[in-house]
mmCIF file of C-alpha atoms in Angstrom:
data_model
loop_
_atom_site.group_PDB
_atom_site.id
_atom_site.type_symbol
_atom_site.label_atom_id
_atom_site.label_comp_id
_atom_site.label_asym_id
_atom_site.label_seq_id
_atom_site.Cartn_x
_atom_site.Cartn_y
_atom_site.Cartn_z
ATOM 1 C CA UNK A 1 0.004 -0.001 -0.008
ATOM 2 C CA UNK A 2 2.829 2.365 0.902
ATOM 3 C CA UNK A 3 4.450 1.618 -2.449
ATOM 4 C CA UNK A 4 1.260 2.308 -4.391
ATOM 5 C CA UNK A 5 0.707 5.525 -2.421
ATOM 6 C CA UNK A 6 4.249 6.624 -3.222
ATOM 7 C CA UNK A 7 3.766 5.814 -6.904
ATOM 8 C CA UNK A 8 0.530 7.799 -7.013
ATOM 9 C CA UNK A 9 2.212 10.771 -5.363
ATOM 10 C CA UNK A 10 5.106 10.586 -7.805
ATOM 11 C CA UNK A 11 2.741 10.454 -10.804
ATOM 12 C CA UNK A 12 0.736 13.344 -9.392
ATOM 13 C CA UNK A 13 3.933 15.333 -8.994
ATOM 14 C CA UNK A 14 4.982 14.606 -12.579
ATOM 15 C CA UNK A 15 1.577 15.591 -13.920
ATOM 16 C CA UNK A 16 1.574 18.809 -11.856
ATOM 17 C CA UNK A 17 5.047 19.778 -13.104
ATOM 18 C CA UNK A 18 4.078 18.929 -16.709
ATOM 19 C CA UNK A 19 0.932 21.083 -16.539
ATOM 20 C CA UNK A 20 2.892 23.957 -14.988
ATOM 21 C CA UNK A 21 5.565 23.808 -17.690
ATOM 22 C CA UNK A 22 2.920 23.651 -20.408
ATOM 23 C CA UNK A 23 1.154 26.683 -18.941
ATOM 24 C CA UNK A 24 4.387 28.667 -18.798
ATOM 25 C CA UNK A 25 5.290 27.728 -22.378
ATOM 26 C CA UNK A 26 1.804 28.690 -23.559
ATOM 27 C CA UNK A 27 2.036 32.027 -21.771
ATOM 28 C CA UNK A 28 5.503 32.708 -23.261
ATOM 29 C CA UNK A 29 4.160 31.811 -26.699
ATOM 30 C CA UNK A 30 1.250 34.225 -26.289
ATOM 31 C CA UNK A 31 3.572 37.012 -25.115
ATOM 32 C CA UNK A 32 5.865 36.416 -28.098
ATOM 33 C CA UNK A 33 2.897 37.122 -30.357
ATOM 34 C CA UNK A 34 1.909 40.296 -28.563
ATOM 35 C CA UNK A 35 2.225 43.706 -30.171
ATOM 36 C CA UNK A 36 1.988 47.206 -28.804
ATOM 37 C CA UNK A 37 0.602 50.108 -30.777
ATOM 38 C CA UNK A 38 3.815 51.186 -32.398
ATOM 39 C CA UNK A 39 5.710 50.037 -35.460
ATOM 40 C CA UNK A 40 4.783 46.373 -34.943
ATOM 41 C CA UNK A 41 1.061 47.059 -34.597
ATOM 42 C CA UNK A 42 0.945 49.543 -37.438
ATOM 43 C CA UNK A 43 2.737 47.077 -39.691
ATOM 44 C CA UNK A 44 0.714 44.029 -38.642
ATOM 45 C CA UNK A 45 -2.753 44.984 -37.441
ATOM 46 C CA UNK A 46 -3.716 48.324 -38.972
ATOM 47 C CA UNK A 47 -3.501 46.930 -42.542
ATOM 48 C CA UNK A 48 -5.809 44.071 -41.508
ATOM 49 C CA UNK A 49 -8.289 46.597 -40.107
ATOM 50 C CA UNK A 50 -8.217 48.519 -43.339
ATOM 51 C CA UNK A 51 -9.033 45.293 -45.200
ATOM 52 C CA UNK A 52 -12.261 44.943 -43.208
ATOM 53 C CA UNK A 53 -13.574 48.508 -43.512
ATOM 54 C CA UNK A 54 -16.260 48.640 -46.215
ATOM 55 C CA UNK A 55 -15.719 51.272 -48.923
ATOM 56 C CA UNK A 56 -18.208 54.103 -49.226
ATOM 57 C CA UNK A 57 -20.223 53.787 -52.430
ATOM 58 C CA UNK A 58 -23.581 54.949 -53.741
ATOM 59 C CA UNK A 59 -24.322 51.411 -54.976
ATOM 60 C CA UNK A 60 -25.196 50.096 -51.516
ATOM 61 C CA UNK A 61 -28.584 50.198 -49.812
ATOM 62 C CA UNK A 62 -29.246 51.422 -46.285
ATOM 63 C CA UNK A 63 -28.184 48.898 -43.688
ATOM 64 C CA UNK A 64 -25.480 47.036 -45.629
ATOM 65 C CA UNK A 65 -22.630 48.600 -43.667
ATOM 66 C CA UNK A 66 -24.077 47.769 -40.287
ATOM 67 C CA UNK A 67 -27.254 47.388 -38.262
ATOM 68 C CA UNK A 68 -26.192 47.460 -34.636
ATOM 69 C CA UNK A 69 -28.392 46.483 -31.667
ATOM 70 C CA UNK A 70 -27.954 47.885 -28.173
ATOM 71 C CA UNK A 71 -29.423 46.348 -25.035
ATOM 72 C CA UNK A 72 -29.192 49.145 -22.460
ATOM 73 C CA UNK A 73 -30.618 52.469 -21.507
ATOM 74 C CA UNK A 74 -30.420 55.969 -20.099
ATOM 75 C CA UNK A 75 -27.492 58.376 -20.225
ATOM 76 C CA UNK A 76 -24.705 55.846 -20.435
ATOM 77 C CA UNK A 77 -25.994 54.511 -23.715
ATOM 78 C CA UNK A 78 -25.949 57.933 -25.409
ATOM 79 C CA UNK A 79 -22.292 57.895 -26.306
ATOM 80 C CA UNK A 80 -22.251 54.525 -28.022
ATOM 81 C CA UNK A 81 -25.515 55.269 -29.796
ATOM 82 C CA UNK A 82 -24.279 58.406 -31.483
ATOM 83 C CA UNK A 83 -21.016 56.918 -32.623
ATOM 84 C CA UNK A 84 -22.570 53.999 -34.498
ATOM 85 C CA UNK A 85 -24.729 55.407 -37.296
ATOM 86 C CA UNK A 86 -23.392 58.922 -37.600
ATOM 87 C CA UNK A 87 -19.631 59.013 -37.192
ATOM 88 C CA UNK A 88 -18.059 55.617 -37.750
ATOM 89 C CA UNK A 89 -20.009 54.402 -40.744
ATOM 90 C CA UNK A 90 -22.637 51.923 -39.583
ATOM 91 C CA UNK A 91 -26.031 52.664 -41.068
ATOM 92 C CA UNK A 92 -28.658 51.887 -38.409
ATOM 93 C CA UNK A 93 -28.734 51.725 -34.629
ATOM 94 C CA UNK A 94 -31.523 49.841 -32.829
ATOM 95 C CA UNK A 95 -31.850 50.595 -29.112
ATOM 96 C CA UNK A 96 -33.788 48.134 -26.920
ATOM 97 C CA UNK A 97 -34.510 49.842 -23.635
ATOM 98 C CA UNK A 98 -37.115 50.210 -20.879
ATOM 99 C CA UNK A 99 -40.271 52.238 -21.440
ATOM 100 C CA UNK A 100 -39.248 55.134 -19.195
ATOM 101 C CA UNK A 101 -35.847 55.458 -20.890
ATOM 102 C CA UNK A 102 -37.267 55.645 -24.422
ATOM 103 C CA UNK A 103 -38.330 59.329 -24.502
ATOM 104 C CA UNK A 104 -34.921 60.437 -23.258
ATOM 105 C CA UNK A 105 -33.012 58.298 -25.775
ATOM 106 C CA UNK A 106 -35.303 59.333 -28.673
ATOM 107 C CA UNK A 107 -34.476 62.957 -27.941
ATOM 108 C CA UNK A 108 -30.764 62.415 -28.561
ATOM 109 C CA UNK A 109 -30.890 61.902 -32.309
ATOM 110 C CA UNK A 110 -33.434 61.238 -35.087
ATOM 111 C CA UNK A 111 -31.135 58.503 -36.449
ATOM 112 C CA UNK A 112 -31.909 56.211 -33.521
ATOM 113 C CA UNK A 113 -34.499 53.462 -33.761
ATOM 114 C CA UNK A 114 -35.817 53.012 -30.229
ATOM 115 C CA UNK A 115 -37.716 49.949 -28.997
ATOM 116 C CA UNK A 116 -39.123 50.486 -25.453
ATOM 117 C CA UNK A 117 -39.679 46.809 -24.726
ATOM 118 C CA UNK A 118 -36.885 45.649 -22.413
ATOM 119 C CA UNK A 119 -39.099 45.662 -19.310
ATOM 120 C CA UNK A 120 -42.245 44.325 -20.961
ATOM 121 C CA UNK A 121 -43.584 40.823 -20.161
ATOM 122 C CA UNK A 122 -42.758 39.582 -23.676
ATOM 123 C CA UNK A 123 -39.466 41.456 -24.032
ATOM 124 C CA UNK A 124 -37.437 38.514 -25.304
ATOM 125 C CA UNK A 125 -39.956 37.614 -28.017
ATOM 126 C CA UNK A 126 -40.252 41.260 -29.129
ATOM 127 C CA UNK A 127 -36.482 41.671 -29.408
ATOM 128 C CA UNK A 128 -35.978 38.264 -31.049
ATOM 129 C CA UNK A 129 -38.058 39.461 -33.992
ATOM 130 C CA UNK A 130 -35.305 41.940 -34.779
ATOM 131 C CA UNK A 131 -32.297 39.640 -34.381
ATOM 132 C CA UNK A 132 -32.318 38.464 -38.037
ATOM 133 C CA UNK A 133 -31.812 42.089 -39.061
ATOM 134 C CA UNK A 134 -28.928 42.850 -36.697
ATOM 135 C CA UNK A 135 -25.235 42.451 -37.525
ATOM 136 C CA UNK A 136 -23.912 42.799 -33.969
ATOM 137 C CA UNK A 137 -25.167 43.330 -30.441
ATOM 138 C CA UNK A 138 -23.841 45.509 -27.599
ATOM 139 C CA UNK A 139 -25.129 44.471 -24.177
ATOM 140 C CA UNK A 140 -24.795 46.286 -20.879
ATOM 141 C CA UNK A 141 -24.256 50.076 -20.867
ATOM 142 C CA UNK A 142 -27.051 51.647 -18.853
ATOM 143 C CA UNK A 143 -28.774 48.273 -18.474
ATOM 144 C CA UNK A 144 -29.062 48.244 -14.690
ATOM 145 C CA UNK A 145 -28.972 45.233 -12.393
ATOM 146 C CA UNK A 146 -32.625 44.487 -11.793
ATOM 147 C CA UNK A 147 -33.252 40.744 -11.922
ATOM 148 C CA UNK A 148 -35.880 40.999 -14.642
ATOM 149 C CA UNK A 149 -33.665 43.100 -16.926
ATOM 150 C CA UNK A 150 -30.695 40.784 -16.412
ATOM 151 C CA UNK A 151 -32.860 37.747 -17.074
ATOM 152 C CA UNK A 152 -34.124 39.277 -20.337
ATOM 153 C CA UNK A 153 -30.587 40.235 -21.351
ATOM 154 C CA UNK A 154 -29.384 36.695 -20.668
ATOM 155 C CA UNK A 155 -32.083 35.166 -22.868
ATOM 156 C CA UNK A 156 -31.389 37.656 -25.657
ATOM 157 C CA UNK A 157 -27.694 36.763 -25.529
ATOM 158 C CA UNK A 158 -28.549 33.053 -25.753
ATOM 159 C CA UNK A 159 -30.765 33.566 -28.799
ATOM 160 C CA UNK A 160 -28.232 35.843 -30.465
ATOM 161 C CA UNK A 161 -25.580 33.169 -30.074
ATOM 162 C CA UNK A 162 -27.748 30.739 -32.006
ATOM 163 C CA UNK A 163 -27.650 33.170 -34.937
ATOM 164 C CA UNK A 164 -23.881 33.706 -34.775
ATOM 165 C CA UNK A 165 -24.195 37.418 -34.040
ATOM 166 C CA UNK A 166 -21.043 39.103 -32.580
ATOM 167 C CA UNK A 167 -21.851 40.125 -29.006
ATOM 168 C CA UNK A 168 -19.982 42.834 -27.102
ATOM 169 C CA UNK A 169 -20.595 42.846 -23.352
ATOM 170 C CA UNK A 170 -19.737 45.804 -21.129
ATOM 171 C CA UNK A 171 -20.786 47.534 -17.891
ATOM 172 C CA UNK A 172 -23.841 45.879 -16.273
ATOM 173 C CA UNK A 173 -23.623 43.081 -18.836
ATOM 174 C CA UNK A 174 -20.337 42.091 -17.213
ATOM 175 C CA UNK A 175 -22.106 41.907 -13.858
ATOM 176 C CA UNK A 176 -24.364 39.303 -15.443
ATOM 177 C CA UNK A 177 -21.405 37.360 -16.839
ATOM 178 C CA UNK A 178 -19.692 37.333 -13.425
ATOM 179 C CA UNK A 179 -22.856 35.791 -11.929
ATOM 180 C CA UNK A 180 -23.450 33.362 -14.807
ATOM 181 C CA UNK A 181 -20.288 32.901 -16.948
ATOM 182 C CA UNK A 182 -21.966 30.194 -19.048
ATOM 183 C CA UNK A 183 -24.106 32.825 -20.755
ATOM 184 C CA UNK A 184 -21.156 33.736 -23.019
ATOM 185 C CA UNK A 185 -18.429 31.189 -22.127
ATOM 186 C CA UNK A 186 -16.977 29.499 -25.203
ATOM 187 C CA UNK A 187 -18.777 31.753 -27.694
ATOM 188 C CA UNK A 188 -16.062 32.663 -30.181
ATOM 189 C CA UNK A 189 -17.884 35.795 -31.338
ATOM 190 C CA UNK A 190 -18.227 37.123 -27.812
ATOM 191 C CA UNK A 191 -16.068 40.060 -26.670
ATOM 192 C CA UNK A 192 -15.842 41.314 -23.073
ATOM 193 C CA UNK A 193 -14.604 44.844 -22.336
ATOM 194 C CA UNK A 194 -13.992 45.132 -18.552
ATOM 195 C CA UNK A 195 -12.197 47.876 -16.661
ATOM 196 C CA UNK A 196 -9.929 46.704 -13.868
ATOM 197 C CA UNK A 197 -12.665 46.427 -11.222
ATOM 198 C CA UNK A 198 -14.939 44.494 -13.582
ATOM 199 C CA UNK A 199 -12.011 42.315 -14.625
ATOM 200 C CA UNK A 200 -11.190 41.515 -11.003
ATOM 201 C CA UNK A 201 -14.805 40.459 -10.381
ATOM 202 C CA UNK A 202 -14.812 38.223 -13.487
ATOM 203 C CA UNK A 203 -11.422 36.679 -12.685
ATOM 204 C CA UNK A 204 -12.331 35.806 -9.116
ATOM 205 C CA UNK A 205 -15.703 34.423 -10.190
ATOM 206 C CA UNK A 206 -14.005 32.057 -12.626
ATOM 207 C CA UNK A 207 -10.916 31.103 -10.608
ATOM 208 C CA UNK A 208 -12.330 31.284 -7.068
ATOM 209 C CA UNK A 209 -9.157 32.933 -5.777
ATOM 210 C CA UNK A 210 -7.879 36.495 -5.434
ATOM 211 C CA UNK A 211 -6.449 38.152 -8.527
ATOM 212 C CA UNK A 212 -2.675 38.524 -8.681
ATOM 213 C CA UNK A 213 -2.476 42.090 -9.951
ATOM 214 C CA UNK A 214 1.265 42.021 -10.578
ATOM 215 C CA UNK A 215 0.966 40.610 -14.096
ATOM 216 C CA UNK A 216 -2.094 41.853 -15.957
ATOM 217 C CA UNK A 217 -1.183 40.141 -19.219
ATOM 218 C CA UNK A 218 -0.929 36.718 -17.632
ATOM 219 C CA UNK A 219 -4.170 37.228 -15.718
ATOM 220 C CA UNK A 220 -5.991 38.400 -18.862
ATOM 221 C CA UNK A 221 -4.737 35.364 -20.766
ATOM 222 C CA UNK A 222 -5.854 33.047 -17.968
ATOM 223 C CA UNK A 223 -9.324 34.560 -17.880
ATOM 224 C CA UNK A 224 -9.698 34.399 -21.672
ATOM 225 C CA UNK A 225 -8.794 30.718 -21.565
ATOM 226 C CA UNK A 226 -11.185 30.042 -18.681
ATOM 227 C CA UNK A 227 -13.936 31.779 -20.656
ATOM 228 C CA UNK A 228 -13.427 29.393 -23.566
ATOM 229 C CA UNK A 229 -11.011 31.515 -25.615
ATOM 230 C CA UNK A 230 -13.425 34.350 -26.249
ATOM 231 C CA UNK A 231 -11.819 37.774 -26.692
ATOM 232 C CA UNK A 232 -11.158 39.955 -23.682
ATOM 233 C CA UNK A 233 -10.301 43.665 -23.706
ATOM 234 C CA UNK A 234 -8.815 44.713 -20.359
ATOM 235 C CA UNK A 235 -8.979 48.512 -20.340
ATOM 236 C CA UNK A 236 -6.240 50.388 -18.518
ATOM 237 C CA UNK A 237 -3.043 52.365 -18.925
ATOM 238 C CA UNK A 238 -2.531 50.038 -21.870
ATOM 239 C CA UNK A 239 -5.411 48.049 -23.285
ATOM 240 C CA UNK A 240 -4.709 44.304 -23.229
ATOM 241 C CA UNK A 241 -6.530 42.299 -25.903
ATOM 242 C CA UNK A 242 -6.334 38.537 -25.839
ATOM 243 C CA UNK A 243 -8.230 35.376 -26.751
ATOM 244 C CA UNK A 244 -5.875 33.244 -24.667
ATOM 245 C CA UNK A 245 -3.872 32.220 -27.729
ATOM 246 C CA UNK A 246 -2.747 35.570 -29.073
ATOM 247 C CA UNK A 247 -2.340 38.954 -27.465
ATOM 248 C CA UNK A 248 -2.307 42.574 -28.616
ATOM 249 C CA UNK A 249 -1.593 45.590 -26.460
ATOM 250 C CA UNK A 250 -2.736 49.064 -27.400
ATOM 251 C CA UNK A 251 -0.696 51.708 -25.603
ATOM 252 C CA UNK A 252 -1.253 54.598 -27.976
ATOM 253 C CA UNK A 253 -1.138 57.961 -26.262
ATOM 254 C CA UNK A 254 -4.487 59.086 -24.949
ATOM 255 C CA UNK A 255 -4.742 61.475 -22.017
ATOM 256 C CA UNK A 256 -4.865 61.547 -18.258
ATOM 257 C CA UNK A 257 -8.433 62.847 -18.383
ATOM 258 C CA UNK A 258 -10.671 59.925 -17.401
ATOM 259 C CA UNK A 259 -14.115 61.380 -18.122
ATOM 260 C CA UNK A 260 -17.172 59.190 -17.945
ATOM 261 C CA UNK A 261 -18.534 57.559 -21.106
ATOM 262 C CA UNK A 262 -15.283 56.512 -22.757
ATOM 263 C CA UNK A 263 -16.082 52.843 -22.159
ATOM 264 C CA UNK A 264 -19.405 53.323 -23.924
ATOM 265 C CA UNK A 265 -17.619 54.869 -26.858
ATOM 266 C CA UNK A 266 -15.277 51.871 -26.982
ATOM 267 C CA UNK A 267 -18.035 49.249 -26.827
ATOM 268 C CA UNK A 268 -20.115 51.089 -29.442
ATOM 269 C CA UNK A 269 -17.135 51.336 -31.766
ATOM 270 C CA UNK A 270 -16.396 47.672 -31.200
ATOM 271 C CA UNK A 271 -19.924 46.766 -32.239
ATOM 272 C CA UNK A 272 -19.215 48.271 -35.641
ATOM 273 C CA UNK A 273 -15.683 46.886 -36.058
ATOM 274 C CA UNK A 274 -16.831 43.395 -35.033
ATOM 275 C CA UNK A 275 -19.479 43.339 -37.742
ATOM 276 C CA UNK A 276 -16.997 44.521 -40.348
ATOM 277 C CA UNK A 277 -14.343 42.022 -39.280
ATOM 278 C CA UNK A 278 -16.622 38.974 -39.164
ATOM 279 C CA UNK A 279 -18.373 39.829 -42.420
ATOM 280 C CA UNK A 280 -15.123 40.276 -44.349
ATOM 281 C CA UNK A 281 -13.617 37.535 -46.526
ATOM 282 C CA UNK A 282 -11.448 35.083 -44.534
ATOM 283 C CA UNK A 283 -8.216 36.345 -46.090
ATOM 284 C CA UNK A 284 -8.912 39.950 -44.985
ATOM 285 C CA UNK A 285 -7.525 39.330 -41.498
ATOM 286 C CA UNK A 286 -4.796 36.926 -42.715
ATOM 287 C CA UNK A 287 -5.777 34.214 -40.237
ATOM 288 C CA UNK A 288 -5.921 36.501 -37.190
ATOM 289 C CA UNK A 289 -8.985 36.172 -35.002
ATOM 290 C CA UNK A 290 -11.480 38.802 -36.295
ATOM 291 C CA UNK A 291 -12.402 39.650 -32.701
ATOM 292 C CA UNK A 292 -8.810 40.639 -31.953
ATOM 293 C CA UNK A 293 -8.629 42.780 -35.069
ATOM 294 C CA UNK A 294 -11.945 44.479 -34.235
ATOM 295 C CA UNK A 295 -10.936 45.094 -30.624
ATOM 296 C CA UNK A 296 -7.645 46.622 -31.669
ATOM 297 C CA UNK A 297 -9.508 48.956 -34.004
ATOM 298 C CA UNK A 298 -11.880 50.092 -31.270
ATOM 299 C CA UNK A 299 -9.190 50.656 -28.653
ATOM 300 C CA UNK A 300 -6.903 52.548 -30.993
ATOM 301 C CA UNK A 301 -9.752 54.731 -32.272
ATOM 302 C CA UNK A 302 -10.958 55.538 -28.741
ATOM 303 C CA UNK A 303 -7.448 56.473 -27.636
ATOM 304 C CA UNK A 304 -6.866 58.621 -30.716
ATOM 305 C CA UNK A 305 -10.152 60.487 -30.069
ATOM 306 C CA UNK A 306 -9.169 60.972 -26.445
ATOM 307 C CA UNK A 307 -5.784 62.349 -27.429
ATOM 308 C CA UNK A 308 -7.156 64.777 -30.007
ATOM 309 C CA UNK A 309 -9.928 66.026 -27.704
ATOM 310 C CA UNK A 310 -7.514 66.519 -24.811
ATOM 311 C CA UNK A 311 -5.185 68.594 -26.945
ATOM 312 C CA UNK A 312 -8.103 70.961 -27.586
ATOM 313 C CA UNK A 313 -9.917 70.979 -24.236
ATOM 314 C CA UNK A 314 -7.360 69.831 -21.650
ATOM 315 C CA UNK A 315 -8.954 69.299 -18.208
ATOM 316 C CA UNK A 316 -12.441 70.117 -19.445
ATOM 317 C CA UNK A 317 -12.444 67.275 -21.991
ATOM 318 C CA UNK A 318 -15.669 65.236 -22.050
ATOM 319 C CA UNK A 319 -16.676 62.202 -24.083
ATOM 320 C CA UNK A 320 -18.897 64.492 -26.168
ATOM 321 C CA UNK A 321 -15.679 66.267 -27.203
ATOM 322 C CA UNK A 322 -14.190 62.880 -28.141
ATOM 323 C CA UNK A 323 -17.196 62.084 -30.337
ATOM 324 C CA UNK A 324 -16.499 65.200 -32.379
ATOM 325 C CA UNK A 325 -13.009 63.824 -33.105
ATOM 326 C CA UNK A 326 -14.168 60.471 -34.496
ATOM 327 C CA UNK A 327 -14.172 61.471 -38.136
ATOM 328 C CA UNK A 328 -10.648 62.913 -38.179
ATOM 329 C CA UNK A 329 -9.277 60.180 -35.871
ATOM 330 C CA UNK A 330 -10.773 57.460 -38.061
ATOM 331 C CA UNK A 331 -9.311 59.025 -41.176
ATOM 332 C CA UNK A 332 -5.893 59.438 -39.552
ATOM 333 C CA UNK A 333 -5.700 55.832 -38.360
ATOM 334 C CA UNK A 334 -7.419 53.871 -41.087
ATOM 335 C CA UNK A 335 -7.757 55.941 -44.251
ATOM 336 C CA UNK A 336 -4.535 57.929 -44.485
#
């Protein structure tokens, strides 16, 4: 018995060491593939982004360049709503919100198509009718954490997955994922965009242990793997983008002004880039995960807008000022 016990312990030790070595090698391999927004990124990722951006032409009909759905509400949603149809090049923006939020959102812009159904008894069925028309879905900004709204959002995510729609989850949507990771786990067209606090909550929910904050890249890779290799955008001093296999870092100069709404701008932009990337021919991204390409586009555009707005407005910079920079920032990054 002692001999068998010793053998089992030895085998367990060998297996543990083997797994540890494999994990280290995988991490090193991921880091070797990582780029920062500099010469490497410009040479490797920006051209791929340009391949996915649809050309402007009078031969298209309304909606071909993007019909984006948003599950959210109230002020937070304003920033991502405006960016989609007007500035970045998507054609239509459908907002699915609660009844009391609808009048406020409708007042923002005539381009918005507002559906005040999110808190209705048949919310899921009403929204599902529109899913065949949508090219991507942004879930979370301004959503709130009421059980009924989260339940409806969960069911909408599940039905969107069945249709292969790219799904970007931010803000209160990440609260839902932390409670029920299976709602998006393993969905290769899912993209999470947490800030550090949201990331910590997700990491600890998945790993059941405190986050080691000394190595953000390793932690982001581990969480992406645990989530089934979906794409994760960890926002911070540098934005870390990984699907657990590959990693990009966007450290383009922005500003020290951390005004509210920038995350909404990022997730809204990502909704557009994700549609473009996934609807492009396979050779457009040269084998790179379309989610990574889309996320890099959204982070670099958001940072460029932040930089340009800050140079004009300094400490008084708001996200509304950043929105005004989208056209020139987009042209500078992707069309020059």
